[in-house]
Coordinates of C-alpha atoms in Angstrom, one line a residue:
M285 CA -1.9 25.3 21.4
A286 CA -1.1 23.2 18.1
A287 CA -3.7 22.5 16.0
S288 CA -4.6 18.5 16.0
L289 CA -4.5 16.3 13.8
F290 CA -6.4 12.7 14.0
L291 CA -4.8 9.9 12.9
A292 CA -6.5 6.5 12.4
A293 CA -4.5 3.6 12.5
G294 CA -4.7 -0.2 13.2
K295 CA -1.6 -2.1 13.6
A296 CA 2.0 -0.1 14.0
T297 CA 3.4 0.6 10.7
D298 CA 6.9 2.2 9.7
S299 CA 5.5 4.5 7.1
V300 CA 3.2 6.2 10.4
T301 CA 6.0 5.9 13.0
H302 CA 8.8 6.5 11.1
G303 CA 7.0 8.9 8.5
F304 CA 3.9 10.5 8.9
L305 CA 4.2 11.4 12.6
P306 CA 7.6 12.8 12.4
A307 CA 6.2 15.0 9.6
A308 CA 3.2 16.1 11.6
G309 CA 5.6 17.3 14.2
R310 CA 7.8 19.6 11.4
L311 CA 4.4 20.7 10.4
G312 CA 3.6 22.1 14.1
L313 CA 0.7 19.6 14.2
D314 CA -0.2 17.3 17.5
V315 CA -1.5 14.3 16.8
V316 CA -4.5 12.1 18.6
L317 CA -3.9 8.6 17.3
L318 CA -7.0 6.9 17.0
T319 CA -6.6 3.1 17.6
D320 CA -8.1 -0.3 17.9
R321 CA -4.7 -1.4 18.9
P322 CA -3.3 0.8 21.2
A323 CA -0.7 -1.7 23.2
E324 CA 0.9 -1.0 19.4
H325 CA 1.2 2.6 19.8
A326 CA 1.8 2.9 23.4
D327 CA 5.1 4.0 22.9
A328 CA 4.3 6.2 19.7
P329 CA 6.9 9.3 19.6
A330 CA 6.1 13.0 19.8
P331 CA 4.0 15.0 18.4
V332 CA 1.5 12.0 19.5
R333 CA -0.8 13.9 22.1
A334 CA -2.8 10.9 23.2
V335 CA -3.6 7.5 22.0
V336 CA -7.4 6.9 22.3
E337 CA -8.4 3.7 22.1
C338 CA -11.6 3.7 19.1
D339 CA -13.0 1.4 17.1
V340 CA -11.4 2.9 14.1
S341 CA -13.7 1.0 11.2
D342 CA -16.9 1.9 12.5
F343 CA -17.0 6.0 11.3
R344 CA -19.7 6.9 14.2
D345 CA -16.9 5.6 16.4
V346 CA -14.5 7.6 15.0
I347 CA -16.5 10.6 14.9
D348 CA -17.8 10.7 18.6
R349 CA -14.0 10.3 19.7
I350 CA -12.9 12.8 17.8
D351 CA -15.7 15.5 18.8
R352 CA -15.2 13.9 22.8
T353 CA -11.1 15.1 22.3
A354 CA -10.8 18.0 20.1
A355 CA -10.7 21.0 22.0
P356 CA -10.9 23.6 21.1
G357 CA -13.0 23.7 18.0
T358 CA -13.0 21.3 15.5
P359 CA -9.8 19.5 14.7
A360 CA -7.5 20.6 11.8
G361 CA -7.4 17.6 9.7
V362 CA -8.3 13.5 9.8
F363 CA -6.4 11.2 8.5
S364 CA -5.2 7.6 7.8
N365 CA -3.0 5.9 6.2
S366 CA -4.5 2.3 6.4
D367 CA -6.1 0.2 3.6
F368 CA -8.7 -1.0 5.5
L369 CA -9.9 2.8 7.1
Q370 CA -10.0 5.2 4.1
A371 CA -13.7 5.3 4.3
P372 CA -14.3 5.5 8.0
A373 CA -11.5 8.9 8.0
A374 CA -13.1 10.3 4.9
L375 CA -16.9 10.0 6.7
A376 CA -15.2 11.7 9.8
A377 CA -13.4 14.6 7.8
A378 CA -16.5 15.1 6.2
Y379 CA -18.3 15.1 9.3
F380 CA -16.1 18.2 10.5
G381 CA -16.2 19.9 7.4
L382 CA -12.5 19.0 6.3
P383 CA -10.7 18.4 3.8
G384 CA -10.6 14.5 2.7
K385 CA -11.1 11.6 0.2
D386 CA -14.6 10.9 -1.2
W387 CA -16.0 8.2 1.1
R388 CA -17.5 6.3 -1.7
A389 CA -14.5 6.0 -3.7
A390 CA -12.9 5.0 -1.0
A391 CA -15.0 2.3 -0.9
R392 CA -15.0 1.6 -4.1
A393 CA -11.2 1.3 -4.1
K394 CA -11.3 -1.3 -1.1
N395 CA -13.6 -3.4 -2.5
K396 CA -12.4 -5.0 -5.4
A397 CA -16.1 -6.4 -6.9
L398 CA -17.5 -2.9 -6.4
A399 CA -14.4 -1.5 -8.3
R400 CA -15.1 -3.8 -11.1
R401 CA -18.3 -3.5 -11.7
H402 CA -17.5 0.6 -11.2
L403 CA -15.3 0.6 -13.6
A404 CA -16.8 -2.4 -16.5
H405 CA -17.6 0.6 -18.8
L406 CA -13.9 1.5 -19.5
D407 CA -12.4 -2.1 -19.1
P408 CA -14.5 -5.0 -18.6
V409 CA -12.7 -7.7 -16.2
F410 CA -14.7 -10.9 -15.4
S411 CA -15.5 -10.9 -12.1
A412 CA -17.5 -13.4 -9.9
D413 CA -18.4 -14.6 -6.1
A414 CA -15.6 -17.3 -6.1
R415 CA -18.7 -19.0 -4.1
A416 CA -20.9 -19.2 -7.1
V417 CA -18.5 -18.8 -10.2
P418 CA -20.9 -19.5 -13.5
A419 CA -19.4 -22.5 -15.7
D420 CA -18.5 -20.4 -18.7
A421 CA -16.1 -18.8 -16.5
P422 CA -12.7 -17.8 -18.2
Y423 CA -10.1 -19.6 -16.4
P424 CA -7.5 -19.2 -15.5
L425 CA -8.8 -17.3 -12.6
V426 CA -7.4 -15.2 -9.9
V427 CA -8.9 -15.9 -6.6
K428 CA -8.4 -13.0 -4.1
P429 CA -10.5 -12.0 -0.9
R430 CA -12.5 -9.2 -2.0
E431 CA -11.2 -6.6 0.6
G432 CA -7.4 -8.0 1.2
V433 CA -4.0 -6.9 1.3
A434 CA -0.3 -7.8 1.0
S435 CA -0.9 -10.7 -1.5
E436 CA -2.5 -12.7 1.3
D437 CA -4.5 -15.6 0.1
V438 CA -4.0 -14.5 -3.7
L439 CA -4.0 -17.9 -6.1
L440 CA -4.3 -18.7 -9.6
V441 CA -6.6 -21.4 -10.1
R442 CA -6.5 -23.2 -13.8
D443 CA -10.1 -25.0 -13.3
A444 CA -13.3 -25.1 -11.9
A445 CA -12.0 -28.2 -9.5
E446 CA -8.9 -26.3 -8.6
L447 CA -11.0 -23.2 -7.6
R448 CA -13.3 -25.2 -5.3
A449 CA -10.1 -26.5 -4.0
R450 CA -8.4 -23.1 -3.3
V451 CA -11.7 -21.6 -2.1
A452 CA -11.9 -24.2 0.9
E453 CA -8.5 -24.2 1.7
I454 CA -8.9 -20.5 2.3
G455 CA -12.0 -20.9 3.8
A456 CA -11.1 -22.9 6.6
R457 CA -8.9 -19.6 7.4
R458 CA -10.7 -16.7 6.8
A459 CA -14.7 -16.1 6.6
D460 CA -14.6 -12.7 4.6
P461 CA -16.0 -12.7 1.1
L462 CA -13.6 -13.9 -1.9
V463 CA -14.0 -12.9 -5.6
A464 CA -12.7 -14.6 -8.5
E465 CA -11.3 -12.4 -11.3
E466 CA -10.2 -13.1 -14.5
Y467 CA -6.3 -13.6 -14.9
L468 CA -5.0 -10.5 -16.8
P469 CA -1.3 -11.0 -18.1
G470 CA 1.5 -8.0 -18.8
T471 CA 3.7 -6.5 -17.1
L472 CA 3.1 -5.2 -13.5
H473 CA 3.5 -1.4 -12.7
T474 CA 2.6 0.3 -10.0
L475 CA 1.4 4.3 -10.3
E476 CA 2.0 6.8 -7.5
T477 CA -0.7 9.9 -7.6
L478 CA -1.0 12.6 -5.1
G479 CA -4.0 15.6 -5.2
D480 CA -5.4 18.0 -3.7
G481 CA -9.1 18.2 -4.8
H482 CA -8.4 20.6 -7.6
E483 CA -5.6 18.5 -9.5
V484 CA -4.1 15.0 -9.4
R485 CA 0.0 14.5 -9.9
V486 CA 1.9 11.4 -11.3
L487 CA 4.7 10.8 -9.0
G488 CA 6.3 8.1 -10.3
S489 CA 6.0 4.6 -11.3
F490 CA 7.5 1.4 -10.3
R491 CA 8.0 -1.8 -12.5
T492 CA 7.6 -5.1 -10.1
D493 CA 8.6 -8.3 -10.3
V494 CA 6.4 -11.5 -8.6
S495 CA 6.5 -14.4 -7.7
P496 CA 5.8 -17.0 -10.6
P497 CA 2.1 -18.4 -10.1
P498 CA 0.0 -19.6 -8.3
H499 CA 1.3 -17.2 -5.9
F500 CA 2.0 -13.0 -6.2
V501 CA 4.2 -12.3 -3.8
E502 CA 6.1 -9.2 -4.9
E503 CA 9.9 -9.7 -5.5
R504 CA 11.5 -6.8 -6.3
L505 CA 10.3 -2.9 -7.7
E506 CA 12.5 -0.9 -9.8
W507 CA 11.9 2.9 -10.8
A508 CA 10.5 2.7 -14.4
P509 CA 9.1 5.9 -16.0
P510 CA 5.4 5.5 -16.5
P511 CA 4.6 3.7 -19.3
P512 CA 2.6 5.7 -22.5
E513 CA -0.5 3.5 -21.4
T514 CA -0.4 5.4 -18.2
P515 CA -3.5 8.0 -19.1
Q516 CA -5.9 4.9 -19.3
V517 CA -5.2 4.5 -15.7
L518 CA -5.6 8.2 -14.9
A519 CA -9.1 7.8 -16.5
Q520 CA -9.8 4.8 -14.7
L521 CA -9.0 6.6 -11.2
E522 CA -10.9 9.6 -12.2
A523 CA -13.8 7.1 -12.9
L524 CA -13.5 5.7 -9.2
G525 CA -13.4 9.2 -8.0
A526 CA -9.6 8.7 -6.5
G527 CA -8.2 11.5 -6.5
F528 CA -7.4 13.4 -3.7
G529 CA -4.8 12.5 -1.3
A530 CA -1.8 9.7 -1.8
C531 CA -3.0 6.8 -4.2
H532 CA -1.1 3.7 -5.0
T533 CA -2.2 1.7 -8.2
E534 CA -1.1 -1.5 -9.3
F535 CA -1.8 -2.5 -13.0
V536 CA -0.6 -4.7 -15.9
V537 CA 0.4 -2.9 -19.4
H538 CA -0.5 -6.0 -22.5
A539 CA -0.6 -5.5 -26.1
G540 CA -1.6 -1.6 -25.4
R541 CA -4.1 -1.8 -22.7
A542 CA -3.5 -0.6 -19.1
R543 CA -5.6 -2.9 -16.5
I544 CA -5.8 -2.1 -12.9
I545 CA -5.1 -5.0 -10.6
E546 CA -6.4 -3.0 -7.3
V547 CA -6.3 0.6 -6.1
N548 CA -4.9 1.1 -2.5
Y549 CA -6.1 4.6 -1.7
R550 CA -2.9 5.4 0.7
L551 CA 0.5 5.7 0.1
I552 CA 2.7 3.2 -1.3
G553 CA 3.6 0.7 1.9
D554 CA 6.9 -1.6 2.0
H555 CA 9.3 1.5 2.5
C556 CA 9.0 2.2 -0.7
D557 CA 7.3 5.7 0.5
F558 CA 10.8 6.7 2.1
L559 CA 12.5 5.5 -1.7
L560 CA 9.8 7.3 -3.5
A561 CA 10.7 10.4 -1.3
D562 CA 14.6 10.3 -1.1
L563 CA 14.3 9.6 -4.9
L564 CA 12.4 13.0 -5.5
G565 CA 14.2 14.4 -2.6
V566 CA 10.5 16.0 -1.3
P567 CA 9.3 15.8 2.1
L568 CA 6.7 13.3 1.0
H569 CA 5.2 12.7 3.8
E570 CA 4.9 16.2 4.6
Q571 CA 3.1 16.8 1.2
I572 CA 0.3 14.6 2.0
L573 CA -0.8 15.7 5.4
R574 CA -0.8 18.9 3.7
A575 CA -3.2 18.2 1.4
H576 CA -5.5 16.9 4.3
L577 CA -5.0 20.0 5.7
G578 CA -6.5 22.1 2.8
E579 CA -3.2 23.2 1.3
R580 CA -2.6 22.9 -2.1
L581 CA 0.4 21.0 -3.9
A582 CA 3.5 22.2 -4.5
P583 CA 4.4 24.1 -8.1
A584 CA 6.1 20.9 -9.7
V585 CA 6.9 17.0 -8.8
P586 CA 10.9 17.4 -9.3
R587 CA 12.4 15.0 -11.6
P588 CA 13.9 11.5 -9.7
R589 CA 17.8 12.1 -8.7
G590 CA 18.7 8.9 -10.5
H591 CA 17.5 5.2 -10.3
A592 CA 15.7 3.3 -7.7
V593 CA 14.9 -0.2 -6.4
A594 CA 13.4 -1.7 -3.3
E595 CA 14.1 -5.2 -2.6
P596 CA 12.7 -7.3 0.3
V597 CA 14.2 -10.3 2.0
I598 CA 11.7 -13.1 1.6
A599 CA 11.7 -16.1 4.1
D600 CA 12.1 -19.5 2.1
R601 CA 11.0 -21.5 5.1
P602 CA 9.1 -21.1 8.5
G603 CA 10.9 -21.0 11.4
R604 CA 12.6 -19.0 13.9
L605 CA 14.4 -16.0 12.7
A606 CA 18.1 -16.4 14.3
A607 CA 20.4 -13.8 12.8
A608 CA 19.3 -10.6 10.2
P609 CA 20.8 -7.5 10.5
G610 CA 19.6 -4.7 12.1
P611 CA 18.6 -0.9 10.7
V612 CA 21.7 0.1 8.0
E613 CA 22.3 2.8 6.0
L614 CA 25.5 2.9 3.8
D615 CA 27.1 4.3 0.7
D616 CA 28.4 1.9 -1.7
G617 CA 30.3 4.3 -4.1
G618 CA 27.9 6.3 -5.7
V619 CA 24.8 4.1 -4.5
R620 CA 22.6 4.6 -1.3
L621 CA 21.8 2.1 0.6
A622 CA 19.1 1.6 3.2
Y623 CA 17.9 -1.4 4.9
R624 CA 14.9 -1.4 7.2
P625 CA 14.1 -4.8 8.8
Q626 CA 10.4 -5.7 9.4
R627 CA 11.1 -9.0 11.5
A628 CA 13.2 -8.9 14.8
V629 CA 15.7 -11.5 15.5
G630 CA 13.9 -14.0 17.8
D631 CA 10.6 -13.8 15.7
E632 CA 8.9 -16.9 14.3
V633 CA 8.0 -16.8 10.9
A634 CA 5.3 -18.6 8.7
L635 CA 5.8 -19.4 5.3
T636 CA 2.6 -17.7 3.6
R637 CA 3.5 -17.2 0.2
T638 CA 2.9 -13.3 0.6
N639 CA 4.3 -10.3 1.3
R640 CA 3.8 -11.1 5.1
D641 CA 7.0 -13.1 4.3
Y642 CA 9.2 -9.8 4.3
L643 CA 12.1 -10.0 6.6
G644 CA 13.1 -6.5 5.6
T645 CA 13.7 -4.3 2.4
V646 CA 16.8 -2.9 1.0
R647 CA 16.4 0.4 -0.3
A648 CA 19.0 1.2 -3.3
I649 CA 19.2 4.8 -5.0
G650 CA 21.9 5.3 -7.2
P651 CA 22.9 7.0 -10.5
D652 CA 22.3 4.3 -12.8
P653 CA 20.7 1.1 -13.2
D654 CA 23.5 -1.2 -13.5
G655 CA 25.1 0.7 -10.4
V656 CA 21.9 -0.1 -8.1
R657 CA 21.6 -3.4 -9.0
A658 CA 25.3 -4.4 -8.8
A659 CA 25.6 -2.8 -5.0
L660 CA 22.0 -4.1 -3.6
A661 CA 23.9 -7.8 -4.9
R662 CA 27.1 -6.6 -2.6
F663 CA 25.1 -5.8 0.0
R664 CA 22.8 -9.1 0.0
A665 CA 26.4 -11.1 0.3
A666 CA 27.9 -9.1 3.2
H667 CA 24.8 -9.9 5.5
E668 CA 23.0 -12.8 6.6
W669 CA 19.2 -13.8 7.0
T670 CA 19.0 -16.9 9.0
I671 CA 15.9 -19.1 9.7
A672 CA 16.2 -22.0 12.6

């Protein structure tokens, strides 16, 4: 009988469906998928053996479901690629004596207020409860959900009156805690790392373009060498304890300082995981699962094979998606292009000014930056996205 991997998931994502599940199959694992949204995973492909309904946000229920389902003996691994489920998955892995993330590090990474307090000795950044900001706060500030994702409800505010208005506006949509943080100027980068509990490897970095304030929608990620300030980021990740498995960190560089915006203690999303795997020429999803099975990392990180860009197609108005291409893979000269939709024709699109406005993402890999950018422009000119 194949060894069982217990994978905790919320909504269905391409990273799991087209990345981690096929990787688990290649590793000879069967998968028990634990989820609070079983209907979304009803058609989960092999090697999923069972889809088990579970309150995946509660580590106690995760442990109970694994204990009742695993047979014979303990599972081979417990894993999640969800922002929200890293701590429950880490606690479950620890309960069964399996490799995994430190649940405390997972909690720190997810809770932006906790992360700021924990890193204050290395990089003090003003942060306060958005509903109790002191009068002498260093405006402009960025108000955001304490445990939010995808740039949802992340807004720049320039004074106390604007802060009050934005907090009231966001509070009408959601009841979870909000933080107000010092605005950190600089060039925005990502740092992609992978650790096995013995060492942490830098896989690479993207330079990120975002929309103009007050919103912060990611509009383009372009491969770039990790900046010279990268050791500062690694020191902060070490202080958080974020060194096992995949980690996607967003940070800005300004005047020689690297300052973390947020730590997503999972693999980079929005199809950039597939771009990263193709660029490095490695089975990235397999390597991450191998770490969670207790294996050491491969001997070295390969050099990237060219230049890469991920560029989302972003809705510019609300409405119904009336026309859009399906999945596409093609070669344009020496550039390999792939498009994967994130919305289907017929879907209703609500303009949110967040990463939720993505209709799909174009990935391109080629020998040089100019060639990649030109091929991307030709692809977008040749295809139509229409919102009626």
